Tab-separated table of C-alpha atoms in Angstrom:
chain	number	residue	atom	x	y	z
A	1	MET	CA	37.502	13.091	131.468
A	2	GLY	CA	40.932	13.974	130.783
A	3	ARG	CA	40.781	17.395	129.694
A	4	PRO	CA	37.567	18.807	130.107
A	5	ALA	CA	36.464	18.924	126.888
A	6	VAL	CA	33.313	18.995	128.271
A	7	LEU	CA	31.494	19.110	125.328
A	8	LEU	CA	30.407	16.709	123.224
A	9	LEU	CA	31.421	13.718	122.245
A	10	LEU	CA	33.659	14.025	124.672
A	11	LEU	CA	35.424	12.745	121.926
A	12	ALA	CA	38.562	12.196	123.332
A	13	LEU	CA	38.534	15.218	124.686
A	14	LEU	CA	40.429	16.839	122.270
A	15	THR	CA	42.689	14.010	121.940
A	16	PRO	CA	45.691	14.762	119.863
A	17	GLY	CA	45.454	12.770	116.803
A	18	VAL	CA	42.102	13.936	115.666
A	19	ALA	CA	43.164	16.002	112.807
A	20	ILE	CA	40.129	16.993	110.887
A	21	PRO	CA	40.083	20.611	109.898
A	22	VAL	CA	36.913	21.290	111.801
A	23	PRO	CA	36.268	24.734	113.223
A	24	PRO	CA	36.989	25.038	116.892
A	25	ALA	CA	33.627	25.128	118.466
A	26	VAL	CA	32.496	21.916	116.928
A	27	LYS	CA	35.811	20.203	117.256
A	28	ALA	CA	35.764	21.042	120.872
A	29	LEU	CA	32.457	19.499	120.916
A	30	SER	CA	33.501	16.427	119.408
A	31	SER	CA	36.077	16.170	121.839
A	32	LEU	CA	33.834	16.962	124.570
A	33	ARG	CA	33.783	15.262	127.780
A	34	TRP	CA	31.566	15.034	130.541
A	35	SER	CA	34.022	16.917	132.239
A	36	THR	CA	32.008	17.841	135.043
A	37	SER	CA	30.449	15.038	136.514
A	38	PHE	CA	31.138	15.154	140.162
A	39	THR	CA	31.145	17.423	143.129
A	40	SER	CA	33.945	19.549	144.249
A	41	ARG	CA	34.161	18.691	147.864
A	42	HIS	CA	36.919	16.205	148.550
A	43	PHE	CA	36.377	13.785	151.391
A	44	THR	CA	39.945	13.312	152.400
A	45	GLY	CA	38.759	11.316	155.372
A	46	ALA	CA	36.103	9.420	153.469
A	47	LYS	CA	35.821	5.913	154.802
A	48	TYR	CA	35.406	3.430	152.030
A	49	SER	CA	36.811	0.014	151.275
A	50	VAL	CA	38.131	-1.033	147.870
A	51	HIS	CA	36.911	-4.269	146.305
A	52	TYR	CA	37.126	-6.172	143.024
A	53	ILE	CA	34.768	-8.527	141.240
A	54	LEU	CA	35.541	-10.784	138.302
A	55	GLN	CA	33.384	-9.765	135.351
A	56	LYS	CA	33.001	-11.364	131.943
A	57	VAL	CA	34.644	-9.298	129.225
A	58	ASP	CA	31.636	-10.155	127.039
A	59	HIS	CA	28.263	-10.587	128.745
A	60	PHE	CA	26.354	-11.086	125.509
A	61	GLY	CA	28.322	-13.735	123.626
A	62	PHE	CA	29.434	-17.239	124.520
A	63	ALA	CA	32.719	-17.577	122.658
A	64	VAL	CA	34.836	-15.323	124.908
A	65	ASP	CA	35.418	-16.696	128.402
A	66	LYS	CA	37.897	-14.034	129.438
A	67	THR	CA	37.278	-12.127	132.670
A	68	PHE	CA	38.664	-8.958	134.217
A	69	LYS	CA	38.672	-7.326	137.624
A	70	GLN	CA	36.161	-4.516	138.051
A	71	ARG	CA	36.912	-2.177	140.940
A	72	TYR	CA	34.221	-0.876	143.256
A	73	LEU	CA	34.117	0.999	146.542
A	74	ILE	CA	31.833	0.525	149.537
A	75	ALA	CA	31.072	2.990	152.342
A	76	ASP	CA	28.738	1.529	154.959
A	77	GLU	CA	29.222	3.726	158.016
A	78	HIS	CA	25.557	4.781	158.059
A	79	TRP	CA	24.071	1.629	156.574
A	80	LYS	CA	21.302	-0.081	158.521
A	81	LYS	CA	20.368	-3.668	157.801
A	82	ASP	CA	16.892	-2.955	159.110
A	83	GLY	CA	15.008	-0.707	156.676
A	84	GLY	CA	18.132	0.537	154.950
A	85	SER	CA	18.960	1.098	151.287
A	86	ILE	CA	21.820	0.881	148.817
A	87	LEU	CA	22.791	3.957	146.779
A	88	PHE	CA	24.641	2.678	143.726
A	89	TYR	CA	26.804	5.128	141.769
A	90	THR	CA	26.902	4.148	138.104
A	91	GLY	CA	30.497	5.048	137.318
A	92	ASN	CA	31.296	7.009	134.199
A	93	GLU	CA	34.381	7.774	132.177
A	94	GLY	CA	37.101	8.085	134.773
A	95	ASP	CA	38.747	6.848	137.944
A	96	ILE	CA	36.085	5.763	140.449
A	97	ILE	CA	37.971	7.099	143.474
A	98	TRP	CA	37.855	10.571	141.945
A	99	PHE	CA	34.081	10.242	141.476
A	100	CYS	CA	33.679	8.888	144.985
A	101	ASN	CA	35.561	11.834	146.456
A	102	ASN	CA	33.574	14.255	144.336
A	103	THR	CA	29.960	13.146	144.716
A	104	GLY	CA	29.206	14.780	148.029
A	105	PHE	CA	25.414	14.482	147.745
A	106	MET	CA	25.551	10.724	148.325
A	107	TRP	CA	27.695	11.168	151.413
A	108	ASP	CA	25.472	13.962	152.683
A	109	VAL	CA	22.277	11.863	152.526
A	110	ALA	CA	23.725	8.487	153.555
A	111	GLU	CA	22.680	8.742	157.207
A	112	GLU	CA	19.170	9.971	156.424
A	113	MET	CA	18.704	7.140	153.915
A	114	LYS	CA	20.358	4.515	156.186
A	115	ALA	CA	22.332	3.811	153.063
A	116	MET	CA	25.269	1.764	151.988
A	117	LEU	CA	27.143	3.684	149.285
A	118	VAL	CA	28.551	1.688	146.380
A	119	PHE	CA	30.696	3.296	143.669
A	120	ALA	CA	31.145	1.048	140.648
A	121	GLU	CA	33.970	1.746	138.210
A	122	HIS	CA	33.093	1.717	134.504
A	123	ARG	CA	34.966	-0.853	132.415
A	124	TYR	CA	38.009	0.526	130.555
A	125	TYR	CA	38.482	3.340	133.108
A	126	GLY	CA	40.602	3.644	136.229
A	127	GLU	CA	41.839	0.174	137.179
A	128	SER	CA	39.004	-1.749	135.509
A	129	LEU	CA	40.827	-2.618	132.306
A	130	PRO	CA	39.586	-5.761	130.502
A	131	PHE	CA	42.900	-6.329	128.720
A	132	GLY	CA	45.274	-4.560	131.075
A	133	ASN	CA	47.799	-2.369	129.272
A	134	ASN	CA	46.505	-3.665	125.933
A	135	SER	CA	42.939	-2.457	126.533
A	136	PHE	CA	43.344	0.506	124.143
A	137	LYS	CA	45.638	-1.245	121.698
A	138	ASP	CA	43.141	-1.485	118.826
A	139	SER	CA	39.439	-1.727	118.032
A	140	ARG	CA	39.460	-5.481	118.652
A	141	HIS	CA	40.479	-4.951	122.267
A	142	LEU	CA	38.093	-1.994	122.604
A	143	ASN	CA	35.155	-3.921	121.181
A	144	TYR	CA	33.676	-4.504	124.635
A	145	LEU	CA	33.604	-0.837	125.628
A	146	THR	CA	29.875	-0.160	125.338
A	147	SER	CA	27.196	1.218	127.622
A	148	GLU	CA	25.344	-2.102	127.400
A	149	GLN	CA	28.344	-4.071	128.666
A	150	ALA	CA	28.835	-1.514	131.455
A	151	LEU	CA	25.199	-1.827	132.540
A	152	ALA	CA	25.568	-5.616	132.575
A	153	ASP	CA	28.631	-5.214	134.822
A	154	PHE	CA	26.532	-3.132	137.219
A	155	ALA	CA	23.765	-5.759	137.229
A	156	MET	CA	26.211	-8.568	138.005
A	157	LEU	CA	27.812	-6.488	140.739
A	158	ILE	CA	24.460	-5.802	142.433
A	159	LYS	CA	23.643	-9.531	142.310
A	160	HIS	CA	27.039	-10.241	143.875
A	161	LEU	CA	26.538	-7.680	146.664
A	162	LYS	CA	23.099	-9.027	147.552
A	163	ARG	CA	24.427	-12.571	147.612
A	164	THR	CA	27.560	-11.923	149.671
A	165	ILE	CA	26.769	-9.082	152.099
A	166	PRO	CA	24.609	-10.233	155.020
A	167	GLY	CA	21.542	-8.014	155.254
A	168	ALA	CA	21.744	-6.653	151.704
A	169	LYS	CA	19.644	-9.300	149.972
A	170	ASN	CA	16.245	-7.713	150.565
A	171	GLN	CA	17.209	-4.070	150.377
A	172	PRO	CA	16.186	-1.577	147.685
A	173	VAL	CA	18.888	-0.235	145.362
A	174	ILE	CA	18.790	3.235	143.790
A	175	ALA	CA	21.040	4.124	140.842
A	176	ILE	CA	22.678	7.556	140.968
A	177	GLY	CA	24.921	9.227	138.396
A	178	GLY	CA	25.823	12.517	136.764
A	179	SER	CA	26.487	13.393	133.123
A	180	TYR	CA	27.324	10.173	131.245
A	181	GLY	CA	26.928	8.445	134.615
A	182	GLY	CA	23.468	10.002	134.856
A	183	MET	CA	22.584	8.574	131.464
A	184	LEU	CA	23.750	5.179	132.689
A	185	ALA	CA	21.659	5.519	135.866
A	186	ALA	CA	18.523	6.246	133.803
A	187	TRP	CA	19.285	3.514	131.287
A	188	PHE	CA	19.986	1.039	134.090
A	189	ARG	CA	16.527	1.625	135.548
A	190	MET	CA	15.060	1.195	132.060
A	191	LYS	CA	16.924	-2.003	131.219
A	192	TYR	CA	17.144	-3.615	134.680
A	193	PRO	CA	14.027	-2.410	136.545
A	194	HIS	CA	14.148	-5.496	138.777
A	195	MET	CA	17.616	-4.497	140.007
A	196	VAL	CA	16.977	-0.888	141.084
A	197	VAL	CA	13.800	0.683	142.423
A	198	GLY	CA	14.598	4.017	140.794
A	199	ALA	CA	17.298	6.297	139.442
A	200	LEU	CA	18.560	9.835	139.933
A	201	ALA	CA	19.947	10.957	136.574
A	202	ALA	CA	21.657	14.317	137.106
A	203	SER	CA	22.610	16.415	134.071
A	204	ALA	CA	22.013	13.403	131.852
A	205	PRO	CA	21.704	14.410	128.160
A	206	ILE	CA	19.875	11.270	127.049
A	207	TRP	CA	18.341	13.186	124.126
A	208	GLN	CA	21.567	14.681	122.721
A	209	PHE	CA	21.404	12.105	119.906
A	210	GLY	CA	20.194	12.016	116.339
A	211	ASN	CA	17.708	14.806	115.718
A	212	LEU	CA	15.967	14.553	119.102
A	213	VAL	CA	17.193	18.084	119.866
A	214	SER	CA	18.779	20.794	117.741
A	215	CYS	CA	22.512	20.314	117.211
A	216	GLY	CA	22.993	23.988	118.109
A	217	VAL	CA	21.291	24.012	121.501
A	218	PHE	CA	24.411	23.157	123.503
A	219	MET	CA	26.481	26.093	122.271
A	220	GLU	CA	23.504	28.425	122.499
A	221	ILE	CA	23.253	27.696	126.238
A	222	VAL	CA	26.996	28.300	126.676
A	223	THR	CA	26.532	31.638	124.920
A	224	THR	CA	23.507	32.571	127.036
A	225	ASP	CA	25.544	31.974	130.199
A	226	PHE	CA	28.152	34.490	129.032
A	227	LYS	CA	25.525	36.916	127.747
A	228	LYS	CA	23.783	36.949	131.136
A	229	SER	CA	27.023	37.280	133.097
A	230	GLY	CA	28.185	40.621	131.763
A	231	PRO	CA	27.371	43.304	129.150
A	232	ASN	CA	28.833	42.540	125.697
A	233	CYS	CA	30.656	39.494	127.071
A	234	SER	CA	29.479	36.975	124.474
A	235	GLU	CA	29.903	39.555	121.702
A	236	SER	CA	33.552	40.085	122.670
A	237	ILE	CA	34.162	36.354	122.400
A	238	ARG	CA	32.302	36.183	119.079
A	239	ARG	CA	34.553	38.924	117.673
A	240	SER	CA	37.743	37.372	119.019
A	241	TRP	CA	37.826	34.586	116.403
A	242	ASP	CA	38.285	36.980	113.484
A	243	ALA	CA	40.872	38.885	115.482
A	244	ILE	CA	42.822	35.659	115.959
A	245	ASN	CA	42.451	34.840	112.265
A	246	ARG	CA	43.772	38.258	111.249
A	247	TYR	CA	46.832	37.948	113.477
A	248	SER	CA	47.465	34.430	112.202
A	249	ARG	CA	48.171	35.527	108.630
A	250	THR	CA	51.827	36.362	109.223
A	251	GLY	CA	54.734	34.929	111.153
A	252	ALA	CA	55.025	38.167	113.108
A	253	GLY	CA	51.323	37.977	113.956
A	254	LEU	CA	51.712	34.400	115.220
A	255	GLY	CA	54.599	35.531	117.397
A	256	TRP	CA	52.581	38.402	118.815
A	257	LEU	CA	49.611	36.105	119.511
A	258	SER	CA	51.826	33.599	121.292
A	259	GLU	CA	53.182	36.336	123.550
A	260	ALA	CA	49.904	38.137	124.120
A	261	LEU	CA	48.213	34.900	125.224
A	262	HIS	CA	51.283	33.830	127.235
A	263	LEU	CA	51.329	30.441	125.520
A	264	CYS	CA	53.829	27.861	126.748
A	265	THR	CA	54.416	26.720	123.152
A	266	PRO	CA	54.617	29.327	120.348
A	267	LEU	CA	52.195	29.137	117.428
A	268	THR	CA	53.953	28.293	114.167
A	269	ASN	CA	51.305	27.323	111.608
A	270	THR	CA	47.586	27.208	110.794
A	271	GLN	CA	47.170	23.848	112.526
A	272	ASP	CA	48.476	25.372	115.761
A	273	VAL	CA	45.981	28.206	115.397
A	274	GLN	CA	43.145	25.747	114.836
A	275	HIS	CA	44.153	23.897	117.983
A	276	LEU	CA	44.354	27.202	119.875
A	277	LYS	CA	40.783	28.077	118.910
A	278	ILE	CA	39.553	24.633	119.919
A	279	TRP	CA	41.291	25.027	123.268
A	280	ILE	CA	39.760	28.467	123.831
A	281	SER	CA	36.299	27.184	122.827
A	282	GLU	CA	36.645	24.278	125.190
A	283	THR	CA	37.616	26.661	127.973
A	284	TRP	CA	34.408	28.684	127.579
A	285	ILE	CA	32.410	25.452	127.481
A	286	ASN	CA	34.051	24.127	130.634
A	287	MET	CA	33.393	27.398	132.419
A	288	ALA	CA	29.704	27.142	131.570
A	289	MET	CA	29.651	23.644	132.986
A	290	VAL	CA	31.340	24.608	136.258
A	291	ASP	CA	29.794	28.038	136.775
A	292	TYR	CA	29.244	27.303	140.454
A	293	PRO	CA	28.284	29.886	143.110
A	294	TYR	CA	31.346	29.194	145.240
A	295	GLU	CA	35.046	28.471	144.820
A	296	SER	CA	35.607	25.034	143.326
A	297	ASP	CA	38.390	22.912	141.938
A	298	PHE	CA	36.483	20.335	139.986
A	299	LEU	CA	38.250	20.965	136.692
A	300	GLN	CA	40.539	23.792	137.738
A	301	PRO	CA	40.718	26.002	140.838
A	302	LEU	CA	38.085	28.670	140.140
A	303	PRO	CA	36.451	31.637	141.875
A	304	PRO	CA	32.731	31.794	142.678
A	305	TRP	CA	30.596	32.451	139.573
A	306	PRO	CA	33.689	32.288	137.339
A	307	ILE	CA	31.919	33.505	134.183
A	308	LYS	CA	31.019	36.787	135.906
A	309	VAL	CA	34.702	37.227	136.745
A	310	VAL	CA	35.691	36.465	133.151
A	311	CYS	CA	33.124	38.889	131.754
A	312	GLN	CA	34.642	41.800	133.681
A	313	TYR	CA	37.468	41.681	131.117
A	314	LEU	CA	35.180	41.453	128.092
A	315	ARG	CA	32.921	44.484	128.370
A	316	ASN	CA	33.950	46.207	125.160
A	317	PRO	CA	33.899	44.231	121.904
A	318	ASN	CA	34.707	47.326	119.813
A	319	VAL	CA	38.332	47.777	120.838
A	320	PRO	CA	41.211	47.133	118.371
A	321	ASP	CA	42.219	43.505	117.788
A	322	ALA	CA	45.309	43.753	119.974
A	323	GLN	CA	43.337	45.042	122.959
A	324	LEU	CA	40.545	42.525	122.434
A	325	LEU	CA	42.979	39.602	122.437
A	326	GLN	CA	44.769	40.917	125.506
A	327	ASN	CA	41.358	41.013	127.183
A	328	ILE	CA	40.764	37.425	126.057
A	329	PHE	CA	44.036	36.471	127.741
A	330	GLN	CA	42.878	38.049	131.006
A	331	ALA	CA	39.661	36.054	130.738
A	332	LEU	CA	41.475	32.774	130.014
A	333	ASN	CA	43.785	33.499	132.910
A	334	VAL	CA	40.829	33.337	135.309
A	335	TYR	CA	40.356	29.691	134.361
A	336	TYR	CA	43.968	28.603	134.048
A	337	ASN	CA	45.683	30.736	136.657
A	338	TYR	CA	43.244	31.587	139.446
A	339	SER	CA	45.808	30.206	141.884
A	340	GLY	CA	48.485	32.487	140.402
A	341	GLN	CA	50.900	29.575	139.916
A	342	ALA	CA	50.988	29.310	136.118
A	343	SER	CA	53.840	31.003	134.291
A	344	CYS	CA	52.295	30.301	130.872
A	345	LEU	CA	49.145	28.772	129.392
A	346	ASN	CA	49.330	25.207	128.084
A	347	VAL	CA	46.975	24.640	125.153
A	348	SER	CA	47.140	20.868	125.586
A	349	GLU	CA	45.436	20.926	128.993
A	350	THR	CA	41.996	21.969	130.066
A	351	THR	CA	41.229	19.767	133.105
A	352	THR	CA	41.990	16.984	135.486
A	353	SER	CA	43.731	13.814	134.370
A	354	SER	CA	41.283	11.653	136.352
A	355	LEU	CA	38.998	11.560	133.336
A	356	GLY	CA	39.549	8.870	130.721
A	357	THR	CA	40.298	10.533	127.440
A	358	GLN	CA	41.077	7.538	125.302
A	359	GLY	CA	38.067	5.512	126.337
A	360	TRP	CA	35.637	8.338	125.782
A	361	SER	CA	37.145	9.064	122.384
A	362	TYR	CA	36.327	5.507	121.350
A	363	GLN	CA	32.834	5.644	122.838
A	364	ALA	CA	32.141	8.884	120.994
A	365	CYS	CA	33.195	7.178	117.773
A	366	THR	CA	30.870	4.212	118.231
A	367	GLU	CA	27.656	4.598	120.283
A	368	MET	CA	27.870	8.038	121.891
A	369	VAL	CA	27.475	10.115	118.751
A	370	MET	CA	26.206	13.541	119.757
A	371	PRO	CA	25.708	16.065	116.963
A	372	PHE	CA	26.911	19.602	117.694
A	373	CYS	CA	26.851	22.619	115.427
A	374	THR	CA	27.300	26.380	115.574
A	375	ASN	CA	26.155	29.258	113.357
A	376	GLY	CA	27.920	32.267	114.894
A	377	ILE	CA	24.574	34.085	115.227
A	378	ASP	CA	22.682	32.269	117.965
A	379	ASP	CA	25.993	31.404	119.574
A	380	MET	CA	29.369	33.077	120.080
A	381	PHE	CA	31.479	30.555	118.160
A	382	GLU	CA	32.737	30.258	114.604
A	383	PRO	CA	30.080	28.685	112.344
A	384	HIS	CA	30.303	24.977	111.656
A	385	SER	CA	27.663	22.487	110.622
A	386	TRP	CA	27.476	18.920	111.886
A	387	ASN	CA	29.082	16.649	109.297
A	388	LEU	CA	28.597	12.974	110.103
A	389	ARG	CA	30.707	11.781	107.189
A	390	GLU	CA	33.646	13.931	108.260
A	391	PHE	CA	33.224	12.747	111.828
A	392	SER	CA	32.983	9.118	110.732
A	393	ASP	CA	36.128	9.393	108.596
A	394	ASP	CA	38.009	10.852	111.523
A	395	CYS	CA	36.851	8.036	113.793
A	396	PHE	CA	37.927	5.470	111.227
A	397	LYS	CA	41.323	7.114	110.968
A	398	GLN	CA	41.760	7.114	114.700
A	399	TRP	CA	40.176	3.825	115.801
A	400	GLY	CA	39.322	1.821	112.695
A	401	VAL	CA	35.605	1.989	113.533
A	402	ARG	CA	32.563	3.782	112.156
A	403	PRO	CA	29.939	5.392	114.406
A	404	ARG	CA	26.366	4.115	114.620
A	405	PRO	CA	24.500	7.368	115.252
A	406	ALA	CA	21.036	5.796	115.557
A	407	TRP	CA	21.922	2.983	117.924
A	408	ILE	CA	21.475	4.769	121.280
A	409	ILE	CA	17.957	5.858	120.293
A	410	THR	CA	17.163	2.332	119.115
A	411	THR	CA	18.362	0.609	122.242
A	412	TYR	CA	17.209	3.094	124.897
A	413	GLY	CA	14.072	4.513	123.282
A	414	GLY	CA	14.872	8.138	122.526
A	415	LYS	CA	11.851	10.180	123.590
A	416	ASN	CA	9.574	7.124	123.753
A	417	ILE	CA	10.288	6.222	127.373
A	418	SER	CA	6.911	6.743	129.051
A	419	ALA	CA	6.601	3.007	129.794
A	420	HIS	CA	9.346	3.328	132.412
A	421	THR	CA	8.948	4.512	136.003
A	422	ASN	CA	10.831	6.067	138.926
A	423	ILE	CA	13.488	8.191	137.249
A	424	ILE	CA	14.380	11.713	138.346
A	425	PHE	CA	15.988	13.846	135.635
A	426	SER	CA	17.656	16.892	137.193
A	427	ASN	CA	19.156	19.710	135.135
A	428	GLY	CA	20.661	23.111	135.822
A	429	GLU	CA	19.626	25.880	133.446
A	430	LEU	CA	23.228	27.133	133.271
A	431	ASP	CA	24.445	23.706	132.164
A	432	PRO	CA	24.847	23.388	128.381
A	433	TRP	CA	24.075	19.678	128.646
A	434	SER	CA	20.562	20.545	129.809
A	435	GLY	CA	19.698	21.150	126.146
A	436	GLY	CA	19.817	17.384	125.598
A	437	GLY	CA	18.219	16.523	128.916
A	438	VAL	CA	14.688	15.795	130.096
A	439	THR	CA	13.444	19.114	131.464
A	440	LYS	CA	9.697	18.455	131.696
A	441	ASP	CA	7.822	15.715	133.525
A	442	ILE	CA	6.962	12.819	131.235
A	443	THR	CA	4.706	10.957	133.702
A	444	ASP	CA	4.039	11.118	137.424
A	445	THR	CA	7.122	9.001	138.074
A	446	LEU	CA	9.392	10.189	135.258
A	447	VAL	CA	9.966	13.606	136.746
A	448	ALA	CA	12.110	16.573	135.791
A	449	ILE	CA	13.709	18.881	138.346
A	450	THR	CA	15.120	22.149	137.039
A	451	ILE	CA	17.663	24.247	138.938
A	452	PRO	CA	17.611	27.803	137.511
A	453	GLU	CA	20.987	28.790	139.012
A	454	GLY	CA	22.551	25.371	138.552
A	455	ALA	CA	25.500	24.398	136.377
A	456	HIS	CA	26.525	20.794	135.599
A	457	HIS	CA	25.005	18.443	138.200
A	458	LEU	CA	25.254	20.994	140.956
A	459	ASP	CA	22.808	18.846	142.928
A	460	LEU	CA	25.314	15.971	143.131
A	461	ARG	CA	27.901	18.232	144.699
A	462	ALA	CA	28.409	18.398	148.429
A	463	ARG	CA	26.403	20.814	150.551
A	464	ASN	CA	27.849	24.298	150.555
A	465	ALA	CA	26.963	27.443	152.480
A	466	PHE	CA	26.655	29.307	149.169
A	467	ASP	CA	24.248	26.854	147.561
A	468	PRO	CA	21.333	28.724	145.953
A	469	THR	CA	17.902	27.969	147.385
A	470	ALA	CA	16.953	26.229	144.137
A	471	VAL	CA	19.515	23.460	144.595
A	472	LEU	CA	18.538	22.930	148.234
A	473	LEU	CA	14.962	22.487	147.073
A	474	ALA	CA	16.046	20.162	144.259
A	475	ARG	CA	17.963	17.909	146.642
A	476	SER	CA	15.066	17.772	149.103
A	477	LEU	CA	12.722	16.767	146.272
A	478	GLU	CA	15.163	14.088	145.131
A	479	VAL	CA	15.397	12.666	148.640
A	480	ARG	CA	11.613	12.724	148.977
A	481	HIS	CA	11.192	10.713	145.779
A	482	MET	CA	13.893	8.235	146.795
A	483	LYS	CA	12.336	7.737	150.230
A	484	GLN	CA	8.994	7.028	148.566
A	485	TRP	CA	10.601	4.399	146.316
A	486	ILE	CA	12.154	2.771	149.374
A	487	LYS	CA	8.867	2.881	151.277
A	488	ASP	CA	7.008	1.314	148.338
A	489	TYR	CA	9.656	-1.391	148.042
A	490	TYR	CA	9.331	-2.440	151.683
A	491	ALA	CA	5.526	-2.300	151.520
A	492	ASN	CA	5.564	-4.685	148.528
A	493	LEU	CA	8.076	-6.912	150.283
A	494	ARG	CA	5.780	-7.243	153.308
A	495	LYS	CA	2.872	-8.150	151.035
A	496	LYS	CA	4.888	-10.966	149.500
A	497	HIS	CA	5.740	-12.380	152.896
């Protein structure tokens, strides 16, 4: 995702252009992105080859013959044709090379699993653009950006690999993904069970739709992370919004705010202030997502347990407004200036540019409609209810489309998924997305793994000396399940022959 708006709809991640006067917390939400969907270790020497396959722009109709080149990566250093497997990364909203370099778990287990690693780029992201530079031109060109079309791409790619790579034809494939990619991994196993023997869906909020979970749960988890990380920390943030509002009433107050927060661009009007609050909200959300136990640079260079560092500056919510907002600056500075290189804070940036803002904005306005709300009591944000009509109007203004909020539940089953098998749902308790995830076993083969000290798909990150015991256990359980799927596959194959 382009800026981390890690929140919700990932809506475009806060794309400029969404101008509804929605309070910050929710707007951040709607601009949310799955900002953290990959691990922070970068394999600068990773050995992979880059490939392309021609895919139909429309898999489900017969009138459009157009094709496009989908990019995918293969790493086969540890692959064994005899008894091996294929780990298939279901690419999400961003450049596939970035995901490849940031999903260390797959690289770490490749030898043990005798696995070929395949990283498939999601249509409309990275280089996989169905209409080239015109792909985001209008809703007509964007019409083929759906999860269903992406899953069909993955199915065609797996067929292609099994047909063209000697030794791959009779090998089991396991889908792996995190965040939106984790949702796709789970949905792929549900929709194409003959293609993959199982799926690891890390931090996959497949229930963050409709009324399957409370619209407030996401922001409540963010708040809990701050509450647990330091005394009065969440209360200081809760009180900061009114302090900002009070300073925003006069030109002099706007000037003071701009200086106190070291903003690169001065605040001049109420719209600027609204954007500032969205940006600050999104920052707290992103920090909850990447609250890792070691230094990382997934979204920004950050210290270990970054929320604890932030909360050192927010111990006293009862100080005067000026002091409180100066403390807020110190806290923001941990996220935006840990490296000490920033001379000012840029409210138009919150994360890496490897995430695809535009594409996610459209997806959030069509299928991926995730309701978020805040009440300022159970969470530390300004109150705002979920307003589908307002959201829909904004989507229509931006893209000329209306969302279909019930469609994901209709097509993928919502909570009625017990007929499926062999899916691992892993969630970290620190991760706000866990509120929309599967956190309890559904059946013996639809299993939930919870990581108490885990933030957003910590288990998909590379091994690290500071990994908590809980994530080591989670990964070992995941590998055990995957090995069982592989064993069962080969046992059934022998029976057939």
